[in-house]
Short mmCIF file of C-alpha atoms in Angstrom, two decimals:
data_model
loop_
_atom_site.label_atom_id
_atom_site.label_comp_id
_atom_site.label_asym_id
_atom_site.label_seq_id
_atom_site.Cartn_x
_atom_site.Cartn_y
_atom_site.Cartn_z
CA MET Y 229 -61.96 -41.73 -24.60
CA ASP Y 230 -59.80 -39.98 -27.20
CA TYR Y 231 -59.08 -36.47 -25.93
CA ALA Y 232 -57.11 -35.32 -29.01
CA ASN Y 233 -58.45 -32.04 -30.43
CA LYS Y 234 -61.24 -31.91 -27.82
CA LYS Y 235 -61.58 -28.73 -25.79
CA VAL Y 236 -61.20 -29.92 -22.20
CA LEU Y 237 -61.88 -27.70 -19.17
CA VAL Y 238 -59.86 -28.67 -16.08
CA VAL Y 239 -61.53 -27.28 -12.95
CA GLY Y 240 -59.28 -26.56 -9.97
CA MET Y 241 -55.57 -25.86 -10.15
CA ALA Y 242 -54.40 -27.85 -7.16
CA ARG Y 243 -51.75 -30.49 -7.78
CA SER Y 244 -54.05 -33.02 -9.48
CA GLY Y 245 -55.62 -30.36 -11.71
CA VAL Y 246 -52.25 -29.05 -12.89
CA ALA Y 247 -51.06 -32.61 -13.59
CA ALA Y 248 -54.31 -33.35 -15.47
CA ALA Y 249 -53.77 -30.29 -17.66
CA GLN Y 250 -50.22 -31.43 -18.44
CA LEU Y 251 -51.34 -34.96 -19.34
CA LEU Y 252 -54.19 -33.75 -21.53
CA ALA Y 253 -51.89 -31.34 -23.38
CA LYS Y 254 -49.45 -34.20 -23.99
CA HIS Y 255 -52.27 -36.18 -25.60
CA GLY Y 256 -53.36 -33.38 -27.92
CA ALA Y 257 -56.31 -31.90 -26.08
CA LYS Y 258 -57.14 -28.21 -26.27
CA VAL Y 259 -56.78 -27.53 -22.57
CA VAL Y 260 -58.66 -24.79 -20.70
CA ILE Y 261 -57.69 -24.22 -17.05
CA ASN Y 262 -60.07 -22.81 -14.45
CA ASP Y 263 -59.90 -21.89 -10.80
CA ASN Y 264 -61.67 -19.36 -8.59
CA LYS Y 265 -58.22 -17.95 -7.83
CA SER Y 266 -56.45 -15.65 -10.31
CA ARG Y 267 -53.14 -16.46 -11.98
CA GLN Y 268 -51.44 -14.13 -9.52
CA GLU Y 269 -53.02 -15.85 -6.53
CA LEU Y 270 -52.06 -19.31 -7.84
CA GLY Y 271 -48.48 -18.20 -8.45
CA GLU Y 272 -45.92 -21.00 -8.56
CA ALA Y 273 -48.62 -23.70 -8.58
CA LEU Y 274 -48.97 -23.05 -12.33
CA ALA Y 275 -45.23 -23.33 -13.06
CA PRO Y 276 -45.50 -26.87 -14.55
CA LEU Y 277 -47.82 -25.44 -17.25
CA ALA Y 278 -45.32 -22.84 -18.46
CA GLY Y 279 -44.89 -23.08 -22.23
CA LEU Y 280 -47.87 -25.40 -22.75
CA PRO Y 281 -50.71 -24.31 -25.07
CA VAL Y 282 -53.39 -23.93 -22.39
CA GLU Y 283 -56.18 -21.37 -22.36
CA ASP Y 284 -56.56 -19.38 -19.14
CA ARG Y 285 -60.06 -18.98 -17.62
CA LEU Y 286 -58.85 -18.27 -14.11
CA GLY Y 287 -60.34 -16.04 -11.46
CA MET Y 288 -63.93 -17.04 -12.20
CA PRO Y 289 -66.44 -19.71 -11.14
CA ALA Y 290 -66.43 -22.87 -13.25
CA ALA Y 291 -70.01 -22.14 -14.35
CA GLN Y 292 -68.70 -19.09 -16.22
CA ALA Y 293 -65.82 -20.98 -17.87
CA MET Y 294 -67.70 -23.73 -19.72
CA GLN Y 295 -68.44 -22.01 -23.03
CA GLY Y 296 -67.41 -24.11 -26.04
CA VAL Y 297 -65.88 -27.02 -24.11
CA ASP Y 298 -66.44 -30.70 -24.94
CA VAL Y 299 -65.22 -32.28 -21.69
CA MET Y 300 -64.85 -31.11 -18.11
CA VAL Y 301 -62.38 -32.73 -15.68
CA ILE Y 302 -63.14 -32.23 -11.97
CA SER Y 303 -61.16 -33.00 -8.83
CA PRO Y 304 -62.36 -35.48 -6.17
CA GLY Y 305 -63.24 -32.58 -3.90
CA ILE Y 306 -66.07 -31.55 -6.24
CA PRO Y 307 -69.26 -33.65 -5.83
CA ASP Y 308 -70.83 -34.86 -9.05
CA THR Y 309 -74.03 -33.24 -7.77
CA ALA Y 310 -72.48 -29.74 -7.64
CA PRO Y 311 -74.72 -27.25 -9.49
CA PHE Y 312 -72.13 -26.38 -12.14
CA VAL Y 313 -71.49 -30.10 -12.79
CA VAL Y 314 -75.21 -30.69 -13.32
CA GLN Y 315 -75.29 -27.59 -15.52
CA ALA Y 316 -72.41 -28.95 -17.62
CA ARG Y 317 -74.08 -32.33 -18.12
CA ASN Y 318 -77.35 -30.66 -19.08
CA ALA Y 319 -75.39 -28.66 -21.66
CA GLY Y 320 -74.03 -31.86 -23.21
CA ILE Y 321 -70.54 -31.52 -21.76
CA HIS Y 322 -68.96 -34.84 -20.79
CA VAL Y 323 -67.89 -34.69 -17.11
CA THR Y 324 -65.16 -36.96 -15.77
CA GLY Y 325 -62.72 -37.05 -12.87
CA GLU Y 326 -58.93 -36.68 -12.82
CA LEU Y 327 -58.43 -40.31 -11.77
CA GLU Y 328 -60.69 -41.67 -14.51
CA MET Y 329 -59.09 -39.49 -17.18
CA ALA Y 330 -55.58 -40.46 -16.08
CA TYR Y 331 -56.47 -44.17 -16.16
CA GLN Y 332 -57.73 -43.79 -19.73
CA LEU Y 333 -54.45 -42.20 -20.87
CA ALA Y 334 -51.86 -44.04 -18.75
CA PRO Y 335 -49.84 -47.00 -20.03
CA GLY Y 336 -49.00 -50.03 -17.87
CA GLU Y 337 -50.91 -52.30 -15.51
CA MET Y 338 -53.04 -51.08 -12.61
CA VAL Y 339 -54.30 -52.53 -9.33
CA ALA Y 340 -56.50 -50.61 -6.92
CA VAL Y 341 -57.46 -50.55 -3.24
CA THR Y 342 -60.46 -48.95 -1.57
CA GLY Y 343 -62.19 -49.17 1.80
CA THR Y 344 -63.01 -46.86 4.66
CA ASN Y 345 -59.68 -47.49 6.40
CA GLY Y 346 -56.32 -49.05 5.65
CA LYS Y 347 -56.05 -47.88 2.04
CA THR Y 348 -52.87 -45.84 2.35
CA THR Y 349 -50.97 -48.49 4.31
CA THR Y 350 -52.06 -51.25 1.94
CA VAL Y 351 -51.17 -49.42 -1.29
CA SER Y 352 -47.84 -48.29 0.21
CA LEU Y 353 -47.03 -51.88 1.19
CA LEU Y 354 -48.12 -53.14 -2.23
CA GLY Y 355 -45.90 -50.55 -3.86
CA GLU Y 356 -42.94 -51.92 -1.89
CA ILE Y 357 -43.84 -55.50 -2.84
CA PHE Y 358 -43.97 -54.72 -6.58
CA LYS Y 359 -40.74 -52.70 -6.40
CA ASN Y 360 -39.06 -55.59 -4.57
CA ALA Y 361 -40.34 -57.83 -7.37
CA GLY Y 362 -38.46 -55.68 -9.88
CA ARG Y 363 -41.36 -53.66 -11.30
CA VAL Y 364 -41.19 -49.91 -11.92
CA THR Y 365 -44.07 -48.96 -9.63
CA HIS Y 366 -46.12 -45.78 -9.12
CA VAL Y 367 -48.31 -45.49 -5.99
CA VAL Y 368 -50.98 -42.99 -7.01
CA GLY Y 369 -54.48 -41.65 -6.41
CA ASN Y 370 -56.01 -40.68 -3.11
CA ILE Y 371 -52.65 -41.15 -1.38
CA GLY Y 372 -51.69 -37.67 -2.59
CA TYR Y 373 -49.70 -38.38 -5.77
CA PRO Y 374 -51.93 -37.72 -8.79
CA TYR Y 375 -52.38 -40.56 -11.27
CA SER Y 376 -51.97 -37.91 -14.01
CA GLN Y 377 -48.56 -36.91 -12.68
CA ALA Y 378 -47.24 -40.47 -12.77
CA ALA Y 379 -48.81 -41.11 -16.19
CA LEU Y 380 -46.74 -38.30 -17.74
CA GLU Y 381 -43.54 -40.39 -17.63
CA ALA Y 382 -44.83 -43.96 -17.26
CA ARG Y 383 -44.08 -46.78 -19.70
CA LYS Y 384 -46.09 -49.78 -20.83
CA ASP Y 385 -44.41 -52.24 -18.44
CA ASP Y 386 -44.91 -50.05 -15.36
CA MET Y 387 -47.21 -50.94 -12.46
CA PHE Y 388 -49.69 -48.49 -10.95
CA VAL Y 389 -50.96 -49.13 -7.42
CA CYS Y 390 -53.96 -46.85 -6.99
CA GLU Y 391 -55.58 -45.74 -3.74
CA VAL Y 392 -59.22 -45.09 -4.56
CA SER Y 393 -61.66 -42.96 -2.57
CA SER Y 394 -65.43 -42.99 -2.83
CA PHE Y 395 -65.23 -39.42 -4.15
CA GLN Y 396 -63.09 -40.56 -7.08
CA MET Y 397 -65.45 -43.39 -7.97
CA GLU Y 398 -68.38 -41.01 -8.48
CA THR Y 399 -66.98 -40.31 -11.96
CA ALA Y 400 -65.63 -43.80 -12.76
CA GLU Y 401 -66.45 -45.01 -16.29
CA GLU Y 402 -63.72 -47.15 -17.88
CA PHE Y 403 -61.63 -47.57 -14.69
CA HIS Y 404 -60.58 -51.24 -14.69
CA PRO Y 405 -58.05 -52.66 -12.19
CA ARG Y 406 -56.50 -56.06 -12.90
CA ALA Y 407 -56.83 -56.74 -9.17
CA ALA Y 408 -58.94 -54.67 -6.77
CA ALA Y 409 -59.42 -54.88 -3.00
CA LEU Y 410 -62.22 -53.64 -0.76
CA LEU Y 411 -60.72 -53.66 2.74
CA ASN Y 412 -63.75 -52.70 4.84
CA ILE Y 413 -66.89 -50.55 4.90
CA THR Y 414 -67.82 -48.46 7.92
CA GLU Y 415 -69.67 -45.18 8.37
CA ASP Y 416 -67.81 -42.28 6.75
CA HIS Y 417 -68.38 -39.32 4.41
CA LEU Y 418 -72.13 -39.36 5.02
CA ASN Y 419 -72.03 -35.56 4.79
CA ARG Y 420 -71.33 -36.12 1.07
CA HIS Y 421 -72.96 -39.45 0.19
CA GLY Y 422 -76.01 -39.17 2.46
CA THR Y 423 -76.53 -42.85 3.29
CA MET Y 424 -74.42 -45.96 3.85
CA GLU Y 425 -76.18 -47.56 0.90
CA GLU Y 426 -75.01 -44.81 -1.45
CA TYR Y 427 -71.51 -44.79 0.07
CA THR Y 428 -71.26 -48.57 -0.49
CA ARG Y 429 -72.67 -48.34 -4.02
CA VAL Y 430 -70.05 -45.78 -5.01
CA LYS Y 431 -67.24 -47.86 -3.49
CA MET Y 432 -68.38 -50.91 -5.50
CA ARG Y 433 -68.03 -49.00 -8.78
CA MET Y 434 -64.33 -49.90 -8.60
CA PHE Y 435 -65.27 -53.44 -9.67
CA GLN Y 436 -67.83 -52.55 -12.36
CA ASN Y 437 -65.57 -53.20 -15.37
CA GLN Y 438 -63.81 -56.29 -14.06
CA THR Y 439 -64.24 -59.61 -15.88
CA ALA Y 440 -63.56 -63.25 -15.06
CA ALA Y 441 -59.91 -62.60 -16.00
CA ASP Y 442 -59.53 -60.18 -13.06
CA VAL Y 443 -59.38 -60.61 -9.29
CA ALA Y 444 -61.50 -59.00 -6.55
CA VAL Y 445 -60.23 -59.15 -2.96
CA PHE Y 446 -62.54 -58.82 0.06
CA ASN Y 447 -62.15 -58.88 3.85
CA ALA Y 448 -63.89 -62.04 5.03
CA ASP Y 449 -63.94 -60.69 8.61
CA ASP Y 450 -66.11 -57.67 7.75
CA PRO Y 451 -69.81 -58.71 7.80
CA ALA Y 452 -70.75 -55.64 5.73
CA LEU Y 453 -68.82 -57.03 2.77
CA GLU Y 454 -70.43 -60.48 2.67
CA PRO Y 455 -73.45 -59.47 0.52
CA LEU Y 456 -71.15 -57.55 -1.86
CA VAL Y 457 -68.94 -60.48 -2.88
CA SER Y 458 -71.60 -61.98 -5.15
CA GLN Y 459 -71.95 -58.69 -7.06
CA VAL Y 460 -68.59 -58.94 -8.84
CA LYS Y 461 -67.88 -60.76 -12.12
CA SER Y 462 -64.21 -61.37 -11.31
CA ARG Y 463 -62.47 -64.21 -9.47
CA VAL Y 464 -62.67 -63.67 -5.71
CA MET Y 465 -59.93 -63.89 -3.10
CA LEU Y 466 -60.73 -63.43 0.58
CA PHE Y 467 -58.48 -62.55 3.50
CA SER Y 468 -59.10 -63.35 7.16
CA ARG Y 469 -57.31 -63.07 10.50
CA ILE Y 470 -59.66 -65.53 12.18
CA ARG Y 471 -60.45 -68.41 9.78
CA GLU Y 472 -59.08 -70.27 6.81
CA VAL Y 473 -60.43 -69.33 3.38
CA GLU Y 474 -60.68 -71.42 0.24
CA ASN Y 475 -58.94 -68.86 -1.96
CA GLY Y 476 -56.94 -66.02 -0.42
CA ALA Y 477 -54.79 -65.22 2.61
CA PHE Y 478 -55.32 -66.40 6.17
CA VAL Y 479 -53.59 -67.15 9.48
CA ARG Y 480 -52.98 -70.64 10.84
CA ASP Y 481 -50.97 -71.28 14.02
CA GLY Y 482 -49.39 -67.83 13.89
CA GLN Y 483 -48.35 -68.16 10.25
CA ILE Y 484 -49.67 -66.33 7.16
CA PHE Y 485 -50.61 -68.55 4.23
CA VAL Y 486 -51.88 -67.74 0.74
CA ARG Y 487 -54.02 -70.29 -1.09
CA TRP Y 488 -54.58 -69.66 -4.80
CA ASN Y 489 -55.08 -71.76 -7.94
CA GLY Y 490 -55.03 -74.95 -5.89
CA THR Y 491 -51.68 -74.21 -4.22
CA GLU Y 492 -51.07 -73.20 -0.60
CA LYS Y 493 -47.86 -71.34 0.25
CA PRO Y 494 -46.51 -70.10 3.60
CA VAL Y 495 -45.54 -66.43 3.69
CA CYS Y 496 -44.24 -65.55 7.16
CA GLY Y 497 -45.15 -65.51 10.84
CA THR Y 498 -47.63 -62.90 12.00
CA ASP Y 499 -44.99 -61.74 14.49
CA GLU Y 500 -42.66 -60.98 11.56
CA VAL Y 501 -45.01 -58.38 10.06
CA ARG Y 502 -43.22 -55.17 10.94
CA ILE Y 503 -46.22 -52.81 11.09
CA PRO Y 504 -48.10 -53.20 14.41
CA GLY Y 505 -51.72 -53.94 15.25
CA PRO Y 506 -54.47 -56.34 14.15
CA HIS Y 507 -55.69 -53.90 11.48
CA ASN Y 508 -52.24 -53.90 9.90
CA LEU Y 509 -52.25 -57.68 9.84
CA GLU Y 510 -55.44 -57.36 7.76
CA ASN Y 511 -53.69 -54.88 5.47
CA ALA Y 512 -50.78 -57.29 5.08
CA LEU Y 513 -53.15 -60.14 4.22
CA ALA Y 514 -54.90 -58.00 1.61
CA ALA Y 515 -51.57 -57.02 0.05
CA ALA Y 516 -50.46 -60.66 0.00
CA CYS Y 517 -53.64 -61.59 -1.88
CA MET Y 518 -53.19 -58.91 -4.51
CA ALA Y 519 -49.48 -59.55 -4.99
CA THR Y 520 -50.12 -63.28 -5.38
CA ALA Y 521 -52.89 -62.61 -7.89
CA MET Y 522 -50.41 -60.54 -9.92
CA GLY Y 523 -47.78 -63.29 -9.88
CA VAL Y 524 -45.38 -62.03 -7.19
CA PRO Y 525 -43.48 -64.95 -5.57
CA ALA Y 526 -44.02 -65.68 -1.86
CA PRO Y 527 -40.37 -64.93 -0.88
CA VAL Y 528 -40.73 -61.37 -2.22
CA ILE Y 529 -43.95 -60.89 -0.23
CA ARG Y 530 -42.24 -62.33 2.86
CA HIS Y 531 -39.29 -59.94 2.61
CA SER Y 532 -41.63 -56.96 2.09
CA LEU Y 533 -43.80 -57.76 5.12
CA ARG Y 534 -40.70 -58.10 7.27
CA THR Y 535 -39.18 -54.78 6.19
CA PHE Y 536 -42.07 -52.36 5.45
CA LYS Y 537 -42.08 -49.68 8.16
CA GLY Y 538 -45.56 -48.25 7.63
CA VAL Y 539 -46.74 -44.80 6.54
CA GLU Y 540 -46.52 -41.34 8.00
CA HIS Y 541 -49.42 -40.20 10.24
CA ARG Y 542 -50.68 -43.78 10.85
CA ILE Y 543 -49.81 -44.98 14.38
CA GLU Y 544 -46.44 -43.32 13.82
CA PHE Y 545 -44.05 -43.21 16.79
CA VAL Y 546 -42.76 -39.65 17.20
CA ARG Y 547 -40.57 -39.67 20.32
CA GLU Y 548 -40.28 -40.82 23.92
CA LEU Y 549 -39.91 -38.16 26.62
CA GLU Y 550 -39.78 -38.86 30.37
CA GLY Y 551 -40.98 -42.41 29.71
CA VAL Y 552 -44.02 -41.23 27.68
CA ARG Y 553 -44.34 -42.34 24.03
CA TYR Y 554 -45.98 -39.83 21.66
CA ILE Y 555 -47.84 -41.38 18.71
CA ASN Y 556 -49.15 -39.57 15.62
CA ASP Y 557 -52.29 -41.13 14.17
CA SER Y 558 -53.60 -38.00 12.45
CA LYS Y 559 -54.82 -40.25 9.64
CA GLY Y 560 -57.44 -41.45 12.11
CA THR Y 561 -60.08 -39.30 10.41
CA ASN Y 562 -63.12 -41.45 11.23
CA VAL Y 563 -64.49 -43.54 14.07
CA ASP Y 564 -63.44 -46.95 12.77
CA SER Y 565 -59.89 -45.82 12.05
CA THR Y 566 -59.47 -44.55 15.62
CA ILE Y 567 -61.00 -47.76 17.00
CA LYS Y 568 -58.17 -49.62 15.28
CA ALA Y 569 -55.61 -47.29 16.86
CA VAL Y 570 -57.20 -47.84 20.29
CA GLN Y 571 -56.95 -51.61 19.79
CA THR Y 572 -53.23 -51.25 19.08
CA MET Y 573 -52.40 -49.54 22.40
CA GLN Y 574 -50.57 -51.74 24.92
CA ARG Y 575 -49.80 -49.07 27.56
CA PRO Y 576 -51.93 -46.59 29.54
CA THR Y 577 -52.92 -43.90 27.06
CA ALA Y 578 -54.17 -40.32 26.91
CA ILE Y 579 -55.93 -39.80 23.56
CA ILE Y 580 -56.56 -36.53 21.68
CA LEU Y 581 -59.96 -36.60 19.94
CA GLY Y 582 -62.01 -34.15 17.88
CA GLY Y 583 -62.08 -32.10 14.70
CA TYR Y 584 -64.29 -31.42 11.71
CA ASP Y 585 -67.86 -32.77 11.85
CA LYS Y 586 -68.58 -35.52 9.28
CA HIS Y 587 -71.91 -36.41 10.96
CA SER Y 588 -70.42 -39.45 12.69
CA ASP Y 589 -71.74 -41.44 15.64
CA PHE Y 590 -68.95 -41.69 18.22
CA THR Y 591 -70.69 -44.34 20.35
CA PRO Y 592 -68.78 -47.34 18.89
CA LEU Y 593 -65.47 -45.60 19.57
CA VAL Y 594 -66.38 -44.72 23.16
CA LYS Y 595 -67.49 -48.31 23.80
CA GLU Y 596 -64.12 -49.52 22.48
CA MET Y 597 -62.33 -47.01 24.73
CA LEU Y 598 -64.27 -48.32 27.74
CA ALA Y 599 -63.52 -51.93 26.77
CA SER Y 600 -59.79 -51.21 26.48
CA PRO Y 601 -57.76 -51.53 29.69
CA TYR Y 602 -55.42 -48.81 28.40
CA ILE Y 603 -57.43 -45.72 27.39
CA ARG Y 604 -57.43 -43.67 30.60
CA GLU Y 605 -57.85 -40.01 29.57
CA ALA Y 606 -59.42 -38.16 26.60
CA VAL Y 607 -58.54 -34.58 25.65
CA LEU Y 608 -61.08 -33.04 23.26
CA ILE Y 609 -60.51 -30.37 20.59
CA GLY Y 610 -62.31 -28.97 17.57
CA VAL Y 611 -65.88 -28.57 16.36
CA THR Y 612 -66.92 -32.05 17.50
CA ALA Y 613 -65.65 -31.68 21.08
CA ASP Y 614 -69.14 -31.07 22.52
CA GLN Y 615 -70.62 -34.05 20.69
CA ILE Y 616 -67.79 -36.37 21.75
CA GLN Y 617 -68.05 -35.16 25.35
CA ARG Y 618 -71.80 -35.91 25.43
CA THR Y 619 -71.17 -39.41 24.09
CA LEU Y 620 -68.36 -40.04 26.58
CA GLU Y 621 -70.55 -38.89 29.49
CA GLU Y 622 -73.58 -40.91 28.32
CA CYS Y 623 -71.44 -44.07 28.13
CA GLY Y 624 -69.76 -43.47 31.49
CA PHE Y 625 -66.21 -42.53 30.45
CA MET Y 626 -64.94 -40.20 33.17
CA GLY Y 627 -61.47 -38.99 32.13
CA ILE Y 628 -62.67 -36.05 29.99
CA HIS Y 629 -60.66 -32.87 29.39
CA ARG Y 630 -61.16 -29.93 27.00
CA ALA Y 631 -58.47 -28.05 25.08
CA THR Y 632 -58.69 -24.95 22.90
CA THR Y 633 -55.77 -25.76 20.59
CA LEU Y 634 -53.66 -28.75 19.61
CA LYS Y 635 -50.76 -27.32 21.65
CA ASP Y 636 -53.04 -27.04 24.67
CA ALA Y 637 -54.12 -30.67 24.14
CA ILE Y 638 -50.51 -31.87 23.98
CA ASP Y 639 -49.63 -29.95 27.15
CA GLN Y 640 -52.64 -31.39 28.99
CA CYS Y 641 -51.75 -34.91 27.87
CA ARG Y 642 -48.19 -34.42 29.07
CA ALA Y 643 -49.50 -33.42 32.51
CA LEU Y 644 -51.85 -36.41 32.61
CA ALA Y 645 -49.40 -39.06 31.38
CA ASP Y 646 -46.97 -40.84 33.69
CA ASP Y 647 -43.83 -42.85 32.95
CA GLY Y 648 -44.88 -45.87 30.84
CA TRP Y 649 -47.83 -44.11 29.16
CA ASN Y 650 -48.70 -43.21 25.54
CA VAL Y 651 -50.02 -39.91 24.24
CA LEU Y 652 -52.03 -40.72 21.10
CA LEU Y 653 -53.30 -38.22 18.53
CA SER Y 654 -56.11 -40.11 16.77
CA PRO Y 655 -58.93 -37.59 16.33
CA ALA Y 656 -61.65 -39.80 14.74
CA CYS Y 657 -62.50 -36.70 12.69
CA ALA Y 658 -61.32 -34.83 9.64
CA SER Y 659 -59.10 -31.81 10.22
CA PHE Y 660 -60.71 -29.04 8.20
CA ASP Y 661 -61.97 -27.04 11.19
CA MET Y 662 -58.41 -26.28 12.33
CA PHE Y 663 -55.97 -27.52 9.65
CA SER Y 664 -55.76 -27.80 5.85
CA ASP Y 665 -55.70 -31.61 5.98
CA TYR Y 666 -54.75 -34.53 8.21
CA GLU Y 667 -51.14 -34.36 6.99
CA ALA Y 668 -50.78 -30.75 8.17
CA ARG Y 669 -52.36 -31.73 11.51
CA GLY Y 670 -49.92 -34.62 11.88
CA ARG Y 671 -46.87 -32.56 10.91
CA ILE Y 672 -47.76 -29.82 13.39
CA PHE Y 673 -48.34 -32.41 16.13
CA LYS Y 674 -44.91 -33.91 15.48
CA GLU Y 675 -43.24 -30.50 15.46
CA MET Y 676 -44.87 -29.56 18.76
CA VAL Y 677 -43.96 -32.88 20.38
CA LYS Y 678 -40.34 -32.62 19.23
CA GLU Y 679 -40.13 -29.14 20.78
CA LEU Y 680 -41.13 -30.42 24.24
CA ASN Y 681 -38.30 -30.37 26.76
#
């Protein structure tokens, strides 16, 4: 879409909204900014817009700010079914998302990753691989760095590695990755999407504009993805920890191989992948597929897998005190993500669970906890504590404890854990009942753990 001379309303002045307003102004749009907060309340958040020709419709609901606009740009936090969004469409206003708009205006090449879990680790690893290959690389999207922000300074030879959420794909139109990966699909965000079928449909929109010149990457070990592979028009690469695949990445005799365009190349040993756990091996395989599809040589991939340290808040070692290792997995915001953290534990563990209710079924997690020889105690916090406790009791898990705050949970875990144990924060829930986001929860956990003496 050509935004020049169009009146574009940007709803929400968080980081992505401010960046969107900047990018639109750069491309000649007549930008209108809106937020429920006033200019005074937003304060320094608006500093990047100083001196730009933007119209101010702040301190009012978006429904009252739509007069005379041609296009409305919304953040991922706004459902496309929100009443004012429906009202805008009925009024003939074109509604799009920040990610979609940024893609339309950004130069360079773009690859994308989605899935219920593993997205942030995989895009971060891919970013390292492309940088090690000599590309100027921007890791953007759901990871917390707006696509619009990076697009402001990007050049035509740059690479964008985009983490894509289901929320962002609700407004996808022209979005077209050269290579795109779907890592897994498990129950999540049903409070927004309603059903697994709708959640899956929205995820698959990432592939809708791909052609036979592009590459789609799927996890061959996830049965939920098998019926989706035939829906894409692009060339398919698979990755698997447990079997060889015709085209893609796989493990044979403890070694990672990539097979593509009739050529099989060794990458490295699975024991050389620096980030721990079977789920991270899957992430490494997915990244190897995408990098290979984009022409990155195997030695560059090998070096990157050996040196990449992982991402903050994902099975992140914080400290060891009195023989107890404290691990921050605040990014464990759903059941499947915490299952993967549980599978990574190799020492007796006290786990902190609970948070904001996303209408999840905790039974699969509790069964995994019971199957693990290491998960000994569970300390419950947050809105979902009652629900998790019921599930634990119904399944026969006995080591149940309740805490009123995160600090209380940490203190209880410290009392429960002996020399040689782990204390694991992996809540299996979002954070919004107690914290602004999972990053704030993880930072506070780390601060509290570092203050223990």
